[in-house]
Every structure is written in structure tokens, then in C-alpha cells.
Amino acid sequence: MSAAKPSQSDQDQDQDQDQDQDQSGAGRQAGQQASGQPCRPFPAGGGPTSWNWPADPTKLPDDAPLQALMLSATKLMGAYGQDSVRAAGLKLSMAGLGVLRILMSEDGLKASEVADKAWSSPGTLTSVVNTLVRDGFVERKPDDSDRRVVRLYLTDAGRAVITYYVSQAAARWRKAFDFVDSDDEAVVRRFFVQMIEHLSQLMREERGR
């Protein structure tokens, strides 16, 4: 599918690095792993208030706090996701793919609205959108009722590339979760739904929304 293989500039690679930094920014506390210094996570349920980050971050101890487990899983998930994009023959960042998926669900949003839905900063979102516009996946159009307002629209190429990615990556994502027992899936799903809702509420409160 020729439309699904646009060129990529160094800016795209910088975006991936920025996204990785965003995802693991809170983990800088845990970034002392190289030095072996103890991290001090928030105590919960009488758990440990300090522990040593392991040399291999994929082999966390049984007493690792939940945020350390989630940060490791998030980092691995991002890397796995980017590999799935490359395996599909695409040259997009995960952040760019996320914007396309948001517009696929609700086209014609303002950049600020997309940033809110992606929990992204306006500056980062602008950089991602600039690349998508350059590659022909998104276009900016003035609002019909207020020409000062600019809205983002998915192009036919953008719609094709997100549809193509979903079809190509579906098997890889199924494989990523095939270790979850069917009897446990409902519990795992409920945990993630509750976590997303809870963290979203905390983010809204912190950002004054």
C-alpha cells in the first residue's frame, strides 16, 4: 500500500524521544537504577517506603510499588507499539498515530481539543500535527463560523494509514496480551478502566478543569 509509507524527518525521531520522556518523566525517581540507589515511592497499604531498583528493570521484586510496575509496563508498551508501526511498514510516531485515531473518532477538532484528549501539551501536539500535515495525513481548515479558529481534519490518506495500521497490527497486539487467562480478563480490564478514570480525574484536578 504505497500511501502508507510516507517519509520521515529527524523531527519525527525527536518526537518519539519526547514522547518517551513524557511517558517516563515521572520515572526519573526510578532512574537511579544505574547507581543502585534506593527509590522512595509513595507508601500504600503499609508497603515498603524504599527499595532498590533492579539492574534489569523487567525483573521487578515482589514488593515493587504499583507506580514502578506501571511505569515499566508503559515504557515497554510504547516500545512495542513503535515496533508494531515499523513492522507495518509505516514511518509514524506513536504520538502521530494517536492523533490520527482521535480524529478518526471525532474529526474537525481544534488542536487544543486534540491535546486534551491525548493528555498532551499544546507545544508537543503542535509539533506532531505539523508533521502529519506535512505528510498529508491531516489538514488545517478555518472554522466556518469563526475564521480565527482552526480545526484539524483527517485526510483520505490519513484515514487510509490508520485503517491500514489497525489491520496490520491487530495480530501483534493480540499476541501482547495472550498471556492473560480468559478467567482473569474481566478483572484486568476493570483495573485498567478504573485506573484510567482515576488518573484522568487527577489530571483534570491538577490542571484546573
PDB file of C-alpha atoms in Angstrom:
ATOM      1  CA  MET A   1       0.000   0.000   0.000  1.00  0.00           C
ATOM      2  CA  SER A   2       2.052   2.947  -1.287  1.00  0.00           C
ATOM      3  CA  ALA A   3       0.097   5.643   0.575  1.00  0.00           C
ATOM      4  CA  ALA A   4       1.017   4.060   3.859  1.00  0.00           C
ATOM      5  CA  LYS A   5       4.767   4.701   3.609  1.00  0.00           C
ATOM      6  CA  PRO A   6       5.500   8.435   3.890  1.00  0.00           C
ATOM      7  CA  SER A   7       8.966   9.810   4.512  1.00  0.00           C
ATOM      8  CA  GLN A   8      10.166  10.691   7.997  1.00  0.00           C
ATOM      9  CA  SER A   9      12.413  13.541   9.098  1.00  0.00           C
ATOM     10  CA  ASP A  10      14.634  13.905  12.106  1.00  0.00           C
ATOM     11  CA  GLN A  11      11.772  15.809  13.713  1.00  0.00           C
ATOM     12  CA  ASP A  12       9.740  12.582  13.885  1.00  0.00           C
ATOM     13  CA  GLN A  13      12.563  10.873  15.722  1.00  0.00           C
ATOM     14  CA  ASP A  14      12.772  13.801  18.126  1.00  0.00           C
ATOM     15  CA  GLN A  15       9.030  13.414  18.751  1.00  0.00           C
ATOM     16  CA  ASP A  16       9.488   9.766  19.667  1.00  0.00           C
ATOM     17  CA  GLN A  17      12.180  10.766  22.115  1.00  0.00           C
ATOM     18  CA  ASP A  18       9.955  13.488  23.562  1.00  0.00           C
ATOM     19  CA  GLN A  19       7.118  11.002  23.949  1.00  0.00           C
ATOM     20  CA  ASP A  20       9.406   8.546  25.704  1.00  0.00           C
ATOM     21  CA  GLN A  21      10.482  11.319  28.037  1.00  0.00           C
ATOM     22  CA  ASP A  22       6.854  12.223  28.726  1.00  0.00           C
ATOM     23  CA  GLN A  23       5.955   8.631  29.479  1.00  0.00           C
ATOM     24  CA  SER A  24       8.915   8.083  31.762  1.00  0.00           C
ATOM     25  CA  GLY A  25       9.275  11.580  33.189  1.00  0.00           C
ATOM     26  CA  ALA A  26       7.683  10.563  36.439  1.00  0.00           C
ATOM     27  CA  GLY A  27      10.062   7.616  36.459  1.00  0.00           C
ATOM     28  CA  ARG A  28      13.109   9.776  36.887  1.00  0.00           C
ATOM     29  CA  GLN A  29      12.768   8.962  40.547  1.00  0.00           C
ATOM     30  CA  ALA A  30      13.314   5.397  39.424  1.00  0.00           C
ATOM     31  CA  GLY A  31      16.057   6.472  37.055  1.00  0.00           C
ATOM     32  CA  GLN A  32      18.576   5.934  39.815  1.00  0.00           C
ATOM     33  CA  GLN A  33      18.662   2.300  38.727  1.00  0.00           C
ATOM     34  CA  ALA A  34      22.123   2.679  37.276  1.00  0.00           C
ATOM     35  CA  SER A  35      23.531   3.822  40.575  1.00  0.00           C
ATOM     36  CA  GLY A  36      21.587   1.275  42.597  1.00  0.00           C
ATOM     37  CA  GLN A  37      20.367   3.964  44.960  1.00  0.00           C
ATOM     38  CA  PRO A  38      17.066   3.256  46.717  1.00  0.00           C
ATOM     39  CA  CYS A  39      13.937   4.836  45.301  1.00  0.00           C
ATOM     40  CA  ARG A  40      11.294   6.200  47.619  1.00  0.00           C
ATOM     41  CA  PRO A  41       7.853   5.568  46.173  1.00  0.00           C
ATOM     42  CA  PHE A  42       4.666   6.635  47.856  1.00  0.00           C
ATOM     43  CA  PRO A  43       3.794   4.093  50.548  1.00  0.00           C
ATOM     44  CA  ALA A  44       0.438   2.387  50.058  1.00  0.00           C
ATOM     45  CA  GLY A  45      -1.292  -0.135  52.241  1.00  0.00           C
ATOM     46  CA  GLY A  46       1.625  -0.321  54.626  1.00  0.00           C
ATOM     47  CA  GLY A  47       4.018  -1.308  51.846  1.00  0.00           C
ATOM     48  CA  PRO A  48       7.737  -0.509  51.733  1.00  0.00           C
ATOM     49  CA  THR A  49       8.760   3.128  51.660  1.00  0.00           C
ATOM     50  CA  SER A  50      12.060   2.419  49.916  1.00  0.00           C
ATOM     51  CA  TRP A  51      13.522  -0.317  47.742  1.00  0.00           C
ATOM     52  CA  ASN A  52      16.361  -0.862  45.307  1.00  0.00           C
ATOM     53  CA  TRP A  53      15.593  -0.573  41.607  1.00  0.00           C
ATOM     54  CA  PRO A  54      16.882  -3.768  39.968  1.00  0.00           C
ATOM     55  CA  ALA A  55      19.637  -3.768  37.363  1.00  0.00           C
ATOM     56  CA  ASP A  56      17.183  -5.438  34.965  1.00  0.00           C
ATOM     57  CA  PRO A  57      14.002  -3.274  35.015  1.00  0.00           C
ATOM     58  CA  THR A  58      11.966  -6.167  33.598  1.00  0.00           C
ATOM     59  CA  LYS A  59      12.615  -8.211  36.739  1.00  0.00           C
ATOM     60  CA  LEU A  60      10.978  -6.191  39.458  1.00  0.00           C
ATOM     61  CA  PRO A  61      10.816  -7.507  43.021  1.00  0.00           C
ATOM     62  CA  ASP A  62       7.583  -8.669  44.581  1.00  0.00           C
ATOM     63  CA  ASP A  63       7.461  -5.581  46.788  1.00  0.00           C
ATOM     64  CA  ALA A  64       7.809  -3.122  43.876  1.00  0.00           C
ATOM     65  CA  PRO A  65       5.240  -0.298  44.200  1.00  0.00           C
ATOM     66  CA  LEU A  66       2.403  -0.123  41.700  1.00  0.00           C
ATOM     67  CA  GLN A  67       3.701   3.035  40.022  1.00  0.00           C
ATOM     68  CA  ALA A  68       7.042   1.326  39.297  1.00  0.00           C
ATOM     69  CA  LEU A  69       5.259  -1.622  37.705  1.00  0.00           C
ATOM     70  CA  MET A  70       3.063   0.683  35.646  1.00  0.00           C
ATOM     71  CA  LEU A  71       5.971   2.864  34.503  1.00  0.00           C
ATOM     72  CA  SER A  72       7.873  -0.211  33.332  1.00  0.00           C
ATOM     73  CA  ALA A  73       4.807  -1.596  31.555  1.00  0.00           C
ATOM     74  CA  THR A  74       4.116   1.780  29.924  1.00  0.00           C
ATOM     75  CA  LYS A  75       7.677   2.094  28.672  1.00  0.00           C
ATOM     76  CA  LEU A  76       7.634  -1.418  27.243  1.00  0.00           C
ATOM     77  CA  MET A  77       4.188  -0.853  25.740  1.00  0.00           C
ATOM     78  CA  GLY A  78       5.409   2.271  23.958  1.00  0.00           C
ATOM     79  CA  ALA A  79       8.435   0.472  22.555  1.00  0.00           C
ATOM     80  CA  TYR A  80       6.318  -2.497  21.473  1.00  0.00           C
ATOM     81  CA  GLY A  81       3.818  -0.147  19.863  1.00  0.00           C
ATOM     82  CA  GLN A  82       6.506   1.692  17.904  1.00  0.00           C
ATOM     83  CA  ASP A  83       7.876  -1.647  16.718  1.00  0.00           C
ATOM     84  CA  SER A  84       4.379  -2.565  15.524  1.00  0.00           C
ATOM     85  CA  VAL A  85       4.292   0.640  13.480  1.00  0.00           C
ATOM     86  CA  ARG A  86       7.633  -0.163  11.879  1.00  0.00           C
ATOM     87  CA  ALA A  87       6.568  -3.766  11.254  1.00  0.00           C
ATOM     88  CA  ALA A  88       3.564  -2.412   9.341  1.00  0.00           C
ATOM     89  CA  GLY A  89       5.979  -0.531   7.078  1.00  0.00           C
ATOM     90  CA  LEU A  90       4.955   2.896   8.368  1.00  0.00           C
ATOM     91  CA  LYS A  91       7.087   5.839   9.400  1.00  0.00           C
ATOM     92  CA  LEU A  92       4.916   7.444  12.049  1.00  0.00           C
ATOM     93  CA  SER A  93       5.423   8.157  15.711  1.00  0.00           C
ATOM     94  CA  MET A  94       3.034   6.670  18.249  1.00  0.00           C
ATOM     95  CA  ALA A  95       2.036  10.233  19.097  1.00  0.00           C
ATOM     96  CA  GLY A  96       1.136  10.859  15.466  1.00  0.00           C
ATOM     97  CA  LEU A  97      -0.790   7.630  15.297  1.00  0.00           C
ATOM     98  CA  GLY A  98      -2.684   8.688  18.416  1.00  0.00           C
ATOM     99  CA  VAL A  99      -3.725  11.968  16.810  1.00  0.00           C
ATOM    100  CA  LEU A 100      -4.990  10.127  13.743  1.00  0.00           C
ATOM    101  CA  ARG A 101      -7.048   7.788  15.905  1.00  0.00           C
ATOM    102  CA  ILE A 102      -8.583  10.720  17.794  1.00  0.00           C
ATOM    103  CA  LEU A 103      -9.562  12.442  14.545  1.00  0.00           C
ATOM    104  CA  MET A 104     -10.852   9.146  13.191  1.00  0.00           C
ATOM    105  CA  SER A 105     -13.318   9.118  16.078  1.00  0.00           C
ATOM    106  CA  GLU A 106     -14.121  12.835  16.053  1.00  0.00           C
ATOM    107  CA  ASP A 107     -12.989  14.824  13.037  1.00  0.00           C
ATOM    108  CA  GLY A 108     -12.759  18.606  12.917  1.00  0.00           C
ATOM    109  CA  LEU A 109     -11.451  19.207  16.437  1.00  0.00           C
ATOM    110  CA  LYS A 110      -9.382  22.196  17.462  1.00  0.00           C
ATOM    111  CA  ALA A 111      -5.749  21.486  18.286  1.00  0.00           C
ATOM    112  CA  SER A 112      -6.414  22.272  21.938  1.00  0.00           C
ATOM    113  CA  GLU A 113      -9.223  19.715  21.991  1.00  0.00           C
ATOM    114  CA  VAL A 114      -6.980  17.044  20.472  1.00  0.00           C
ATOM    115  CA  ALA A 115      -4.289  17.879  23.024  1.00  0.00           C
ATOM    116  CA  ASP A 116      -6.818  17.453  25.834  1.00  0.00           C
ATOM    117  CA  LYS A 117      -7.951  14.078  24.544  1.00  0.00           C
ATOM    118  CA  ALA A 118      -4.356  12.932  24.120  1.00  0.00           C
ATOM    119  CA  TRP A 119      -3.269  14.340  27.525  1.00  0.00           C
ATOM    120  CA  SER A 120      -0.569  16.166  25.618  1.00  0.00           C
ATOM    121  CA  SER A 121       0.896  19.625  25.954  1.00  0.00           C
ATOM    122  CA  PRO A 122      -0.090  22.151  23.261  1.00  0.00           C
ATOM    123  CA  GLY A 123       3.528  22.538  22.190  1.00  0.00           C
ATOM    124  CA  THR A 124       4.068  18.820  21.720  1.00  0.00           C
ATOM    125  CA  LEU A 125       0.745  18.451  19.922  1.00  0.00           C
ATOM    126  CA  THR A 126       1.609  21.277  17.520  1.00  0.00           C
ATOM    127  CA  SER A 127       4.880  19.573  16.580  1.00  0.00           C
ATOM    128  CA  VAL A 128       3.111  16.259  15.960  1.00  0.00           C
ATOM    129  CA  VAL A 129       0.360  17.892  13.883  1.00  0.00           C
ATOM    130  CA  ASN A 130       2.903  19.828  11.823  1.00  0.00           C
ATOM    131  CA  THR A 131       4.477  16.539  10.782  1.00  0.00           C
ATOM    132  CA  LEU A 132       1.099  14.967   9.991  1.00  0.00           C
ATOM    133  CA  VAL A 133       0.130  17.995   7.879  1.00  0.00           C
ATOM    134  CA  ARG A 134       3.459  17.881   6.077  1.00  0.00           C
ATOM    135  CA  ASP A 135       2.983  14.199   5.269  1.00  0.00           C
ATOM    136  CA  GLY A 136      -0.564  14.751   4.035  1.00  0.00           C
ATOM    137  CA  PHE A 137      -2.410  12.872   6.783  1.00  0.00           C
ATOM    138  CA  VAL A 138      -4.076  15.884   8.432  1.00  0.00           C
ATOM    139  CA  GLU A 139      -5.153  19.276   7.143  1.00  0.00           C
ATOM    140  CA  ARG A 140      -5.931  22.518   8.922  1.00  0.00           C
ATOM    141  CA  LYS A 141      -9.076  24.402   7.955  1.00  0.00           C
ATOM    142  CA  PRO A 142     -10.612  27.608   9.353  1.00  0.00           C
ATOM    143  CA  ASP A 143     -13.874  27.229  11.239  1.00  0.00           C
ATOM    144  CA  ASP A 144     -16.923  28.102   9.149  1.00  0.00           C
ATOM    145  CA  SER A 145     -18.401  30.414  11.782  1.00  0.00           C
ATOM    146  CA  ASP A 146     -15.172  31.914  13.145  1.00  0.00           C
ATOM    147  CA  ARG A 147     -12.264  32.190  10.719  1.00  0.00           C
ATOM    148  CA  ARG A 148      -9.890  32.787  13.639  1.00  0.00           C
ATOM    149  CA  VAL A 149     -10.458  29.221  14.829  1.00  0.00           C
ATOM    150  CA  VAL A 150      -8.513  26.472  13.061  1.00  0.00           C
ATOM    151  CA  ARG A 151      -9.752  22.905  13.048  1.00  0.00           C
ATOM    152  CA  LEU A 152      -7.976  19.655  12.209  1.00  0.00           C
ATOM    153  CA  TYR A 153      -9.343  17.203   9.676  1.00  0.00           C
ATOM    154  CA  LEU A 154      -8.253  13.717   8.707  1.00  0.00           C
ATOM    155  CA  THR A 155      -7.396  13.418   5.026  1.00  0.00           C
ATOM    156  CA  ASP A 156      -8.182  10.367   2.910  1.00  0.00           C
ATOM    157  CA  ALA A 157      -4.514   9.376   3.223  1.00  0.00           C
ATOM    158  CA  GLY A 158      -4.685   9.772   6.992  1.00  0.00           C
ATOM    159  CA  ARG A 159      -7.803   7.636   7.189  1.00  0.00           C
ATOM    160  CA  ALA A 160      -6.170   5.014   4.988  1.00  0.00           C
ATOM    161  CA  VAL A 161      -2.990   4.862   7.049  1.00  0.00           C
ATOM    162  CA  ILE A 162      -4.770   4.414  10.394  1.00  0.00           C
ATOM    163  CA  THR A 163      -7.064   1.758   8.906  1.00  0.00           C
ATOM    164  CA  TYR A 164      -4.051   0.006   7.416  1.00  0.00           C
ATOM    165  CA  TYR A 165      -2.150   0.087  10.715  1.00  0.00           C
ATOM    166  CA  VAL A 166      -5.045  -1.378  12.690  1.00  0.00           C
ATOM    167  CA  SER A 167      -5.383  -4.256  10.233  1.00  0.00           C
ATOM    168  CA  GLN A 168      -1.644  -4.939  10.206  1.00  0.00           C
ATOM    169  CA  ALA A 169      -1.016  -4.579  13.941  1.00  0.00           C
ATOM    170  CA  ALA A 170      -4.075  -6.423  15.263  1.00  0.00           C
ATOM    171  CA  ALA A 171      -2.322  -9.783  15.480  1.00  0.00           C
ATOM    172  CA  ARG A 172       0.706  -8.292  17.230  1.00  0.00           C
ATOM    173  CA  TRP A 173      -1.470  -6.628  19.866  1.00  0.00           C
ATOM    174  CA  ARG A 174      -3.406  -9.834  20.441  1.00  0.00           C
ATOM    175  CA  LYS A 175      -0.089 -11.568  20.980  1.00  0.00           C
ATOM    176  CA  ALA A 176       0.937  -8.895  23.500  1.00  0.00           C
ATOM    177  CA  PHE A 177      -1.962  -9.895  25.748  1.00  0.00           C
ATOM    178  CA  ASP A 178      -2.265 -13.605  25.018  1.00  0.00           C
ATOM    179  CA  PHE A 179      -0.729 -14.394  28.410  1.00  0.00           C
ATOM    180  CA  VAL A 180      -3.861 -13.114  30.186  1.00  0.00           C
ATOM    181  CA  ASP A 181      -6.096 -16.008  31.184  1.00  0.00           C
ATOM    182  CA  SER A 182      -9.653 -15.636  29.945  1.00  0.00           C
ATOM    183  CA  ASP A 183     -10.891 -16.028  33.518  1.00  0.00           C
ATOM    184  CA  ASP A 184      -8.740 -13.061  34.580  1.00  0.00           C
ATOM    185  CA  GLU A 185      -9.510 -10.749  31.666  1.00  0.00           C
ATOM    186  CA  ALA A 186     -12.555  -9.144  33.294  1.00  0.00           C
ATOM    187  CA  VAL A 187     -10.538  -8.308  36.421  1.00  0.00           C
ATOM    188  CA  VAL A 188      -7.617  -6.915  34.416  1.00  0.00           C
ATOM    189  CA  ARG A 189      -9.968  -4.883  32.241  1.00  0.00           C
ATOM    190  CA  ARG A 190     -11.769  -3.451  35.266  1.00  0.00           C
ATOM    191  CA  PHE A 191      -8.462  -2.462  36.862  1.00  0.00           C
ATOM    192  CA  PHE A 192      -7.323  -0.557  33.780  1.00  0.00           C
ATOM    193  CA  VAL A 193     -10.686   1.144  33.290  1.00  0.00           C
ATOM    194  CA  GLN A 194     -10.703   2.278  36.916  1.00  0.00           C
ATOM    195  CA  MET A 195      -7.076   3.415  36.720  1.00  0.00           C
ATOM    196  CA  ILE A 196      -7.706   5.435  33.551  1.00  0.00           C
ATOM    197  CA  GLU A 197     -10.770   7.087  35.086  1.00  0.00           C
ATOM    198  CA  HIS A 198      -8.942   7.824  38.343  1.00  0.00           C
ATOM    199  CA  LEU A 199      -5.805   9.253  36.730  1.00  0.00           C
ATOM    200  CA  SER A 200      -7.904  11.277  34.292  1.00  0.00           C
ATOM    201  CA  GLN A 201      -9.749  12.829  37.223  1.00  0.00           C
ATOM    202  CA  LEU A 202      -6.483  13.601  38.998  1.00  0.00           C
ATOM    203  CA  MET A 203      -5.117  15.228  35.850  1.00  0.00           C
ATOM    204  CA  ARG A 204      -8.219  17.362  35.454  1.00  0.00           C
ATOM    205  CA  GLU A 205      -7.957  18.483  39.070  1.00  0.00           C
ATOM    206  CA  GLU A 206      -4.266  19.319  38.757  1.00  0.00           C
ATOM    207  CA  ARG A 207      -4.875  21.257  35.546  1.00  0.00           C
ATOM    208  CA  GLY A 208      -7.848  23.082  36.989  1.00  0.00           C
ATOM    209  CA  ARG A 209     -10.503  21.604  34.721  1.00  0.00           C
TER     210      ARG A 209
END
